């Protein structure tokens, strides 16, 4: 791939991911202004049209705002779909680990990461999602046989939704278990 290919793929991905997130060009520009970039709706429009080159720092900020990575956004479409899923999967795993450490704020982050993974599923329906479901089932302490039965009964996309529902129940349970201890700590501090 040439540098022009990377630039073209990045511009296309900005538009696609923004639309998948139901963000207007103005809303994306606003998010980027919040992190210090002097962006306006017209700037986003020119980037998506390939009329304005993107600086490396801008690319990282744009990718983060869209829940992706520069690598995923500049790759070829097939590679890009896989990279988006890997990036989203990494976010879900990172936030799931944070959830155990702190329940406040992490729940919302986990939901955002889960939404990004769901969007990545729709962008590129790839086998990597099976890896996510299998590791989630194992992480939750269920047997490999349960996973096999689960996959036999449901299609991969149905299993994906069921997996998220199970993870959501697990995360809520973790929050509920930690809340009494947190309240006691708050009372002791006062």
CSV table of N, CA and C in Angstrom, one decimal, residues 14-168:
chain,number,residue,atom,x,y,z
A,14,UNK,N,-12.9,7.7,8.9
A,14,UNK,CA,-13.4,8.8,9.7
A,14,UNK,C,-14.9,8.9,9.4
A,15,UNK,N,-15.3,9.0,8.1
A,15,UNK,CA,-16.7,9.1,7.8
A,15,UNK,C,-17.5,7.9,8.2
A,16,UNK,N,-17.0,6.7,8.0
A,16,UNK,CA,-17.8,5.5,8.3
A,16,UNK,C,-18.0,5.4,9.8
A,17,UNK,N,-16.9,5.5,10.6
A,17,UNK,CA,-17.1,5.3,12.0
A,17,UNK,C,-17.9,6.4,12.6
A,18,UNK,N,-17.7,7.7,12.1
A,18,UNK,CA,-18.6,8.8,12.6
A,18,UNK,C,-20.0,8.5,12.4
A,19,UNK,N,-20.4,8.1,11.2
A,19,UNK,CA,-21.8,7.7,10.9
A,19,UNK,C,-22.3,6.6,11.7
A,20,UNK,N,-21.4,5.5,11.9
A,20,UNK,CA,-21.8,4.4,12.7
A,20,UNK,C,-22.2,4.8,14.1
A,21,UNK,N,-21.5,5.9,14.6
A,21,UNK,CA,-21.7,6.3,16.0
A,21,UNK,C,-22.8,7.4,16.0
A,22,UNK,N,-23.5,7.6,14.9
A,22,UNK,CA,-24.5,8.7,14.8
A,22,UNK,C,-24.0,10.0,15.3
A,23,UNK,N,-22.8,10.3,14.9
A,23,UNK,CA,-22.2,11.6,15.2
A,23,UNK,C,-22.3,12.5,14.0
A,24,UNK,N,-22.6,13.8,14.1
A,24,UNK,CA,-22.6,14.7,13.0
A,24,UNK,C,-21.1,15.1,12.9
A,25,UNK,N,-20.8,15.8,11.8
A,25,UNK,CA,-19.4,16.3,11.6
A,25,UNK,C,-19.2,17.3,12.7
A,26,UNK,N,-20.2,18.1,13.0
A,26,UNK,CA,-20.0,19.2,14.0
A,26,UNK,C,-19.8,18.5,15.4
A,27,UNK,N,-20.5,17.5,15.7
A,27,UNK,CA,-20.3,16.8,17.0
A,27,UNK,C,-18.9,16.2,17.1
A,28,UNK,N,-18.4,15.6,16.1
A,28,UNK,CA,-17.0,15.1,16.1
A,28,UNK,C,-16.0,16.3,16.3
A,29,UNK,N,-16.2,17.4,15.5
A,29,UNK,CA,-15.3,18.5,15.6
A,29,UNK,C,-15.4,19.1,17.1
A,30,UNK,N,-16.5,19.1,17.7
A,30,UNK,CA,-16.6,19.5,19.1
A,30,UNK,C,-15.8,18.7,20.0
A,31,UNK,N,-15.9,17.3,19.8
A,31,UNK,CA,-15.1,16.4,20.7
A,31,UNK,C,-13.6,16.7,20.5
A,32,UNK,N,-13.2,16.9,19.3
A,32,UNK,CA,-11.8,17.2,19.0
A,32,UNK,C,-11.4,18.5,19.6
A,33,UNK,N,-12.2,19.5,19.6
A,33,UNK,CA,-11.9,20.8,20.2
A,33,UNK,C,-11.7,20.6,21.7
A,34,UNK,N,-12.5,19.7,22.3
A,34,UNK,CA,-12.3,19.5,23.7
A,34,UNK,C,-11.0,18.9,24.1
A,35,UNK,N,-10.3,18.2,23.2
A,35,UNK,CA,-9.0,17.7,23.4
A,35,UNK,C,-7.9,18.6,22.9
A,36,UNK,N,-8.3,19.8,22.5
A,36,UNK,CA,-7.3,20.8,22.1
A,36,UNK,C,-7.0,21.0,20.6
A,37,UNK,N,-7.8,20.3,19.7
A,37,UNK,CA,-7.6,20.5,18.3
A,37,UNK,C,-8.5,21.6,17.8
A,38,UNK,N,-8.0,22.5,17.0
A,38,UNK,CA,-8.8,23.6,16.5
A,38,UNK,C,-9.7,23.2,15.3
A,39,UNK,N,-10.6,22.2,15.5
A,39,UNK,CA,-11.4,21.7,14.5
A,39,UNK,C,-12.8,22.3,14.4
A,40,UNK,N,-13.4,22.4,13.2
A,40,UNK,CA,-14.7,22.8,13.0
A,40,UNK,C,-15.4,21.8,12.1
A,41,UNK,N,-16.7,21.9,11.8
A,41,UNK,CA,-17.4,21.0,11.0
A,41,UNK,C,-16.7,21.0,9.6
A,42,UNK,N,-16.3,22.1,9.1
A,42,UNK,CA,-15.7,22.1,7.7
A,42,UNK,C,-14.4,21.4,7.7
A,43,UNK,N,-13.7,21.4,8.8
A,43,UNK,CA,-12.4,20.6,8.9
A,43,UNK,C,-12.7,19.2,8.8
A,44,UNK,N,-13.7,18.7,9.5
A,44,UNK,CA,-14.0,17.2,9.4
A,44,UNK,C,-14.5,16.9,8.0
A,45,UNK,N,-15.3,17.8,7.4
A,45,UNK,CA,-15.8,17.5,6.1
A,45,UNK,C,-14.6,17.4,5.1
A,46,UNK,N,-13.6,18.3,5.2
A,46,UNK,CA,-12.5,18.3,4.3
A,46,UNK,C,-11.6,17.0,4.5
A,47,UNK,N,-11.5,16.6,5.7
A,47,UNK,CA,-10.7,15.4,6.0
A,47,UNK,C,-11.4,14.2,5.4
A,48,UNK,N,-12.7,14.1,5.6
A,48,UNK,CA,-13.5,13.0,5.0
A,48,UNK,C,-13.5,13.0,3.5
A,49,UNK,N,-13.4,14.1,2.9
A,49,UNK,CA,-13.4,14.2,1.4
A,49,UNK,C,-12.0,14.0,0.9
A,50,UNK,N,-11.0,13.9,1.8
A,50,UNK,CA,-9.6,13.7,1.3
A,50,UNK,C,-9.0,15.0,0.9
A,51,UNK,N,-9.6,16.1,1.2
A,51,UNK,CA,-9.1,17.4,0.7
A,51,UNK,C,-8.1,18.0,1.7
A,52,UNK,N,-8.1,17.5,2.9
A,52,UNK,CA,-7.2,18.0,4.0
A,52,UNK,C,-6.4,16.9,4.6
A,53,UNK,N,-5.1,17.0,4.5
A,53,UNK,CA,-4.3,15.9,5.1
A,53,UNK,C,-4.4,16.0,6.7
A,54,UNK,N,-4.1,14.9,7.3
A,54,UNK,CA,-4.3,14.8,8.8
A,54,UNK,C,-2.9,14.6,9.4
A,55,UNK,N,-2.5,15.4,10.3
A,55,UNK,CA,-1.3,15.3,11.0
A,55,UNK,C,-1.3,14.1,12.0
A,56,UNK,N,-0.2,13.5,12.3
A,56,UNK,CA,-0.1,12.3,13.1
A,56,UNK,C,-0.9,12.5,14.4
A,57,UNK,N,-0.6,13.6,15.1
A,57,UNK,CA,-1.3,13.8,16.4
A,57,UNK,C,-2.8,13.9,16.3
A,58,UNK,N,-3.2,14.5,15.2
A,58,UNK,CA,-4.6,14.6,14.9
A,58,UNK,C,-5.2,13.3,14.6
A,59,UNK,N,-4.5,12.4,13.9
A,59,UNK,CA,-5.0,11.1,13.6
A,59,UNK,C,-5.2,10.3,14.8
A,60,UNK,N,-4.3,10.4,15.8
A,60,UNK,CA,-4.5,9.7,17.1
A,60,UNK,C,-5.7,10.2,17.8
A,61,UNK,N,-5.9,11.5,17.9
A,61,UNK,CA,-7.1,12.1,18.6
A,61,UNK,C,-8.4,11.7,17.9
A,62,UNK,N,-8.4,11.7,16.5
A,62,UNK,CA,-9.6,11.3,15.8
A,62,UNK,C,-9.9,9.9,16.0
A,63,UNK,N,-8.9,9.0,15.9
A,63,UNK,CA,-9.1,7.6,16.2
A,63,UNK,C,-9.6,7.3,17.6
A,64,UNK,N,-9.1,8.0,18.6
A,64,UNK,CA,-9.6,7.8,19.9
A,64,UNK,C,-11.0,8.2,20.1
A,65,UNK,N,-11.3,9.4,19.5
A,65,UNK,CA,-12.7,9.9,19.6
A,65,UNK,C,-13.7,9.0,18.9
A,66,UNK,N,-13.2,8.2,17.9
A,66,UNK,CA,-14.1,7.3,17.2
A,66,UNK,C,-14.0,5.9,17.7
A,67,UNK,N,-13.3,5.7,18.8
A,67,UNK,CA,-13.2,4.3,19.4
A,67,UNK,C,-12.3,3.4,18.6
A,68,UNK,N,-11.3,3.9,17.9
A,68,UNK,CA,-10.5,3.0,17.1
A,68,UNK,C,-9.0,3.3,17.3
A,69,UNK,N,-8.2,2.8,16.3
A,69,UNK,CA,-6.8,3.1,16.3
A,69,UNK,C,-6.4,3.6,15.0
A,70,UNK,N,-5.3,4.3,14.9
A,70,UNK,CA,-4.8,4.8,13.6
A,70,UNK,C,-4.5,3.7,12.7
A,71,UNK,N,-4.0,2.6,13.3
A,71,UNK,CA,-3.7,1.4,12.4
A,71,UNK,C,-5.0,0.9,11.8
A,72,UNK,N,-6.0,0.7,12.6
A,72,UNK,CA,-7.3,0.2,12.1
A,72,UNK,C,-7.8,1.1,11.0
A,73,UNK,N,-7.7,2.4,11.2
A,73,UNK,CA,-8.4,3.4,10.3
A,73,UNK,C,-7.6,3.6,9.0
A,74,UNK,N,-6.3,3.2,9.0
A,74,UNK,CA,-5.6,3.4,7.8
A,74,UNK,C,-5.3,2.2,7.0
A,75,UNK,N,-5.8,1.0,7.5
A,75,UNK,CA,-5.5,-0.3,6.9
A,75,UNK,C,-6.5,-0.5,5.7
A,76,UNK,N,-6.2,-1.5,4.9
A,76,UNK,CA,-7.2,-1.9,3.9
A,76,UNK,C,-8.5,-2.3,4.5
A,77,UNK,N,-9.6,-2.3,3.7
A,77,UNK,CA,-10.9,-2.6,4.3
A,77,UNK,C,-11.0,-3.9,5.1
A,78,UNK,N,-10.4,-5.0,4.6
A,78,UNK,CA,-10.5,-6.3,5.3
A,78,UNK,C,-9.7,-6.2,6.5
A,79,UNK,N,-8.4,-5.7,6.4
A,79,UNK,CA,-7.5,-5.6,7.5
A,79,UNK,C,-8.1,-4.6,8.5
A,80,UNK,N,-8.7,-3.6,8.0
A,80,UNK,CA,-9.3,-2.6,8.9
A,80,UNK,C,-10.4,-3.1,9.7
A,81,UNK,N,-11.3,-3.9,9.2
A,81,UNK,CA,-12.4,-4.5,10.0
A,81,UNK,C,-11.8,-5.4,11.1
A,82,UNK,N,-10.8,-6.2,10.8
A,82,UNK,CA,-10.2,-7.0,11.8
A,82,UNK,C,-9.5,-6.1,12.9
A,83,UNK,N,-8.8,-5.1,12.4
A,83,UNK,CA,-8.2,-4.2,13.4
A,83,UNK,C,-9.2,-3.5,14.3
A,84,UNK,N,-10.3,-3.0,13.7
A,84,UNK,CA,-11.3,-2.4,14.5
A,84,UNK,C,-11.8,-3.3,15.6
A,85,UNK,N,-12.1,-4.6,15.2
A,85,UNK,CA,-12.6,-5.5,16.2
A,85,UNK,C,-11.5,-5.8,17.3
A,86,UNK,N,-10.2,-5.9,16.9
A,86,UNK,CA,-9.2,-6.1,17.9
A,86,UNK,C,-9.1,-4.9,18.8
A,87,UNK,N,-9.2,-3.7,18.2
A,87,UNK,CA,-9.1,-2.5,19.1
A,87,UNK,C,-10.3,-2.4,20.0
A,88,UNK,N,-11.5,-2.7,19.5
A,88,UNK,CA,-12.7,-2.7,20.4
A,88,UNK,C,-12.6,-3.8,21.4
A,89,UNK,N,-12.1,-4.9,21.1
A,89,UNK,CA,-12.0,-6.0,22.0
A,89,UNK,C,-11.0,-5.7,23.1
A,90,UNK,N,-9.9,-5.0,22.7
A,90,UNK,CA,-8.9,-4.6,23.7
A,90,UNK,C,-9.5,-3.6,24.7
A,91,UNK,N,-10.4,-2.7,24.2
A,91,UNK,CA,-11.0,-1.7,25.0
A,91,UNK,C,-12.0,-2.4,26.0
A,92,UNK,N,-12.7,-3.4,25.5
A,92,UNK,CA,-13.7,-4.1,26.4
A,92,UNK,C,-12.9,-4.8,27.5
A,93,UNK,N,-11.8,-5.5,27.1
A,93,UNK,CA,-11.0,-6.2,28.1
A,93,UNK,C,-10.4,-5.2,29.1
A,94,UNK,N,-9.9,-4.1,28.7
A,94,UNK,CA,-9.2,-3.1,29.6
A,94,UNK,C,-10.3,-2.6,30.5
A,95,UNK,N,-11.4,-2.2,30.0
A,95,UNK,CA,-12.5,-1.6,30.9
A,95,UNK,C,-13.1,-2.7,31.8
A,96,UNK,N,-13.2,-3.9,31.4
A,96,UNK,CA,-13.7,-5.0,32.2
A,96,UNK,C,-12.7,-5.2,33.4
A,97,UNK,N,-11.4,-5.1,33.2
A,97,UNK,CA,-10.5,-5.2,34.3
A,97,UNK,C,-10.6,-4.0,35.2
A,98,UNK,N,-10.8,-2.8,34.7
A,98,UNK,CA,-11.0,-1.6,35.5
A,98,UNK,C,-12.3,-1.8,36.4
A,99,UNK,N,-13.3,-2.4,35.9
A,99,UNK,CA,-14.5,-2.5,36.6
A,99,UNK,C,-14.4,-3.2,37.9
A,100,UNK,N,-13.4,-4.2,37.9
A,100,UNK,CA,-13.2,-4.9,39.2
A,100,UNK,C,-12.5,-4.0,40.2
A,101,UNK,N,-11.7,-3.0,39.7
A,101,UNK,CA,-11.0,-2.1,40.6
A,101,UNK,C,-11.9,-1.0,41.1
A,102,UNK,N,-12.7,-0.4,40.3
A,102,UNK,CA,-13.6,0.7,40.7
A,102,UNK,C,-14.9,0.6,39.9
A,103,UNK,N,-16.0,0.8,40.6
A,103,UNK,CA,-17.3,0.7,40.0
A,103,UNK,C,-17.7,2.0,39.4
A,104,UNK,N,-17.4,3.1,40.0
A,104,UNK,CA,-17.8,4.4,39.6
A,104,UNK,C,-17.1,4.8,38.3
A,105,UNK,N,-17.8,5.2,37.3
A,105,UNK,CA,-17.2,5.6,36.1
A,105,UNK,C,-16.8,4.5,35.1
A,106,UNK,N,-16.4,3.4,35.7
A,106,UNK,CA,-15.9,2.3,34.9
A,106,UNK,C,-17.1,1.7,34.1
A,107,UNK,N,-18.3,1.7,34.8
A,107,UNK,CA,-19.4,1.1,34.1
A,107,UNK,C,-19.8,1.8,32.8
A,108,UNK,N,-19.8,3.1,32.9
A,108,UNK,CA,-20.0,3.8,31.6
A,108,UNK,C,-19.0,3.6,30.6
A,109,UNK,N,-17.7,3.5,31.0
A,109,UNK,CA,-16.6,3.2,30.1
A,109,UNK,C,-16.8,1.8,29.5
A,110,UNK,N,-17.2,0.9,30.3
A,110,UNK,CA,-17.4,-0.5,29.8
A,110,UNK,C,-18.5,-0.5,28.8
A,111,UNK,N,-19.6,0.2,29.0
A,111,UNK,CA,-20.7,0.3,28.1
A,111,UNK,C,-20.2,0.9,26.8
A,112,UNK,N,-19.4,2.0,26.8
A,112,UNK,CA,-18.9,2.6,25.6
A,112,UNK,C,-18.0,1.6,24.8
A,113,UNK,N,-17.1,0.9,25.6
A,113,UNK,CA,-16.3,-0.1,24.9
A,113,UNK,C,-17.1,-1.2,24.3
A,114,UNK,N,-18.1,-1.7,25.0
A,114,UNK,CA,-19.0,-2.7,24.5
A,114,UNK,C,-19.7,-2.2,23.2
A,115,UNK,N,-20.2,-1.0,23.2
A,115,UNK,CA,-20.8,-0.4,22.1
A,115,UNK,C,-19.9,-0.4,20.9
A,116,UNK,N,-18.6,0.0,21.2
A,116,UNK,CA,-17.6,0.1,20.1
A,116,UNK,C,-17.4,-1.3,19.5
A,117,UNK,N,-17.4,-2.3,20.4
A,117,UNK,CA,-17.2,-3.7,19.9
A,117,UNK,C,-18.4,-4.1,19.1
A,118,UNK,N,-19.6,-3.7,19.5
A,118,UNK,CA,-20.8,-4.1,18.8
A,118,UNK,C,-20.7,-3.4,17.4
A,119,UNK,N,-20.3,-2.2,17.3
A,119,UNK,CA,-20.2,-1.5,16.0
A,119,UNK,C,-19.1,-2.2,15.1
A,120,UNK,N,-18.0,-2.6,15.8
A,120,UNK,CA,-17.0,-3.3,15.0
A,120,UNK,C,-17.5,-4.6,14.4
A,121,UNK,N,-18.4,-5.2,15.2
A,121,UNK,CA,-19.0,-6.5,14.7
A,121,UNK,C,-19.7,-6.2,13.4
A,122,UNK,N,-20.5,-5.1,13.4
A,122,UNK,CA,-21.3,-4.8,12.2
A,122,UNK,C,-20.4,-4.3,11.0
A,123,UNK,N,-19.3,-3.7,11.3
A,123,UNK,CA,-18.4,-3.2,10.3
A,123,UNK,C,-17.7,-4.4,9.6
A,124,UNK,N,-17.3,-5.3,10.4
A,124,UNK,CA,-16.6,-6.5,9.8
A,124,UNK,C,-17.0,-7.8,10.6
A,125,UNK,N,-17.9,-8.5,10.0
A,125,UNK,CA,-18.3,-9.7,10.7
A,125,UNK,C,-17.3,-10.8,10.6
A,126,UNK,N,-16.3,-10.8,11.6
A,126,UNK,CA,-15.1,-11.6,11.5
A,126,UNK,C,-15.1,-12.7,12.6
A,127,UNK,N,-14.3,-13.7,12.4
A,127,UNK,CA,-14.3,-14.8,13.3
A,127,UNK,C,-13.7,-14.4,14.7
A,128,UNK,N,-13.0,-13.2,14.8
A,128,UNK,CA,-12.4,-12.8,16.0
A,128,UNK,C,-13.5,-12.7,17.1
A,129,UNK,N,-14.7,-12.4,16.8
A,129,UNK,CA,-15.7,-12.3,17.8
A,129,UNK,C,-15.9,-13.6,18.6
A,130,UNK,N,-15.7,-14.7,17.9
A,130,UNK,CA,-15.8,-16.0,18.6
A,130,UNK,C,-14.7,-16.1,19.7
A,131,UNK,N,-13.5,-15.6,19.4
A,131,UNK,CA,-12.5,-15.5,20.4
A,131,UNK,C,-12.9,-14.7,21.7
A,132,UNK,N,-13.6,-13.6,21.4
A,132,UNK,CA,-14.1,-12.8,22.5
A,132,UNK,C,-15.1,-13.5,23.4
A,133,UNK,N,-16.0,-14.1,22.7
A,133,UNK,CA,-17.1,-14.8,23.4
A,133,UNK,C,-16.5,-16.0,24.2
A,134,UNK,N,-15.6,-16.7,23.6
A,134,UNK,CA,-15.0,-17.9,24.3
A,134,UNK,C,-14.2,-17.4,25.5
A,135,UNK,N,-13.4,-16.4,25.4
A,135,UNK,CA,-12.6,-15.9,26.5
A,135,UNK,C,-13.6,-15.3,27.6
A,136,UNK,N,-14.7,-14.7,27.2
A,136,UNK,CA,-15.6,-14.1,28.2
A,136,UNK,C,-16.3,-15.3,29.0
A,137,UNK,N,-16.6,-16.3,28.3
A,137,UNK,CA,-17.2,-17.5,29.0
A,137,UNK,C,-16.2,-18.1,30.0
A,138,UNK,N,-15.0,-18.2,29.5
A,138,UNK,CA,-14.0,-18.8,30.4
A,138,UNK,C,-13.7,-17.9,31.6
A,139,UNK,N,-13.6,-16.5,31.3
A,139,UNK,CA,-13.3,-15.6,32.4
A,139,UNK,C,-14.4,-15.6,33.4
A,140,UNK,N,-15.6,-15.8,33.0
A,140,UNK,CA,-16.8,-15.8,33.9
A,140,UNK,C,-16.8,-17.1,34.7
A,141,UNK,N,-15.9,-18.1,34.4
A,141,UNK,CA,-15.8,-19.3,35.2
A,141,UNK,C,-16.6,-20.5,34.7
A,142,UNK,N,-17.2,-20.3,33.4
A,142,UNK,CA,-18.0,-21.4,32.9
A,142,UNK,C,-17.1,-22.4,32.1
A,143,UNK,N,-17.6,-23.6,32.0
A,143,UNK,CA,-16.8,-24.7,31.4
A,143,UNK,C,-16.8,-24.6,29.8
A,144,UNK,N,-15.8,-25.2,29.2
A,144,UNK,CA,-15.7,-25.3,27.8
A,144,UNK,C,-16.9,-25.9,27.2
A,145,UNK,N,-17.5,-26.9,27.9
A,145,UNK,CA,-18.7,-27.6,27.4
A,145,UNK,C,-19.9,-26.6,27.3
A,146,UNK,N,-20.0,-25.8,28.3
A,146,UNK,CA,-21.1,-24.8,28.2
A,146,UNK,C,-20.9,-23.9,27.0
A,147,UNK,N,-19.7,-23.5,26.8
A,147,UNK,CA,-19.4,-22.7,25.6
A,147,UNK,C,-19.8,-23.4,24.3
A,148,UNK,N,-19.4,-24.7,24.2
A,148,UNK,CA,-19.7,-25.5,23.0
A,148,UNK,C,-21.2,-25.6,22.8
A,149,UNK,N,-22.0,-25.9,23.9
A,149,UNK,CA,-23.4,-25.9,23.9
A,149,UNK,C,-24.0,-24.6,23.4
A,150,UNK,N,-23.5,-23.6,24.0
A,150,UNK,CA,-24.0,-22.2,23.7
A,150,UNK,C,-23.8,-21.9,22.2
A,151,UNK,N,-22.6,-22.2,21.7
A,151,UNK,CA,-22.4,-21.9,20.3
A,151,UNK,C,-23.2,-22.8,19.4
A,152,UNK,N,-23.5,-24.0,19.8
A,152,UNK,CA,-24.3,-24.9,19.0
A,152,UNK,C,-25.7,-24.3,18.9
A,153,UNK,N,-26.2,-23.8,20.0
A,153,UNK,CA,-27.6,-23.4,20.1
A,153,UNK,C,-27.9,-22.1,19.3
A,154,UNK,N,-26.9,-21.2,19.3
A,154,UNK,CA,-27.1,-19.8,18.7
A,154,UNK,C,-26.2,-19.5,17.6
A,155,UNK,N,-26.6,-18.7,16.7
A,155,UNK,CA,-25.6,-18.2,15.7
A,155,UNK,C,-24.6,-17.3,16.4
A,156,UNK,N,-23.5,-17.0,15.7
A,156,UNK,CA,-22.5,-16.2,16.3
A,156,UNK,C,-23.0,-14.8,16.7
A,157,UNK,N,-23.9,-14.2,15.9
A,157,UNK,CA,-24.4,-12.9,16.3
A,157,UNK,C,-25.3,-12.9,17.5
A,158,UNK,N,-26.1,-14.0,17.5
A,158,UNK,CA,-27.0,-14.1,18.7
A,158,UNK,C,-26.1,-14.3,19.9
A,159,UNK,N,-25.1,-15.2,19.8
A,159,UNK,CA,-24.2,-15.4,20.9
A,159,UNK,C,-23.5,-14.2,21.4
A,160,UNK,N,-23.2,-13.4,20.4
A,160,UNK,CA,-22.5,-12.1,20.7
A,160,UNK,C,-23.4,-11.3,21.7
A,161,UNK,N,-24.7,-11.1,21.3
A,161,UNK,CA,-25.6,-10.4,22.1
A,161,UNK,C,-25.8,-11.0,23.5
A,162,UNK,N,-25.9,-12.3,23.5
A,162,UNK,CA,-26.1,-13.1,24.8
A,162,UNK,C,-24.8,-12.9,25.6
A,163,UNK,N,-23.7,-12.9,25.0
A,163,UNK,CA,-22.4,-12.8,25.7
A,163,UNK,C,-22.3,-11.4,26.4
A,164,UNK,N,-22.8,-10.4,25.7
A,164,UNK,CA,-22.8,-9.0,26.3
A,164,UNK,C,-23.8,-9.0,27.4
A,165,UNK,N,-24.9,-9.6,27.3
A,165,UNK,CA,-25.9,-9.6,28.3
A,165,UNK,C,-25.3,-10.2,29.6
A,166,UNK,N,-24.6,-11.4,29.4
A,166,UNK,CA,-24.0,-12.1,30.5
A,166,UNK,C,-22.9,-11.2,31.2
A,167,UNK,N,-22.1,-10.6,30.3
A,167,UNK,CA,-21.1,-9.7,30.9
A,167,UNK,C,-21.7,-8.5,31.6
A,168,UNK,N,-22.8,-8.0,31.1
A,168,UNK,CA,-23.4,-6.9,31.8
A,168,UNK,C,-24.0,-7.3,33.2
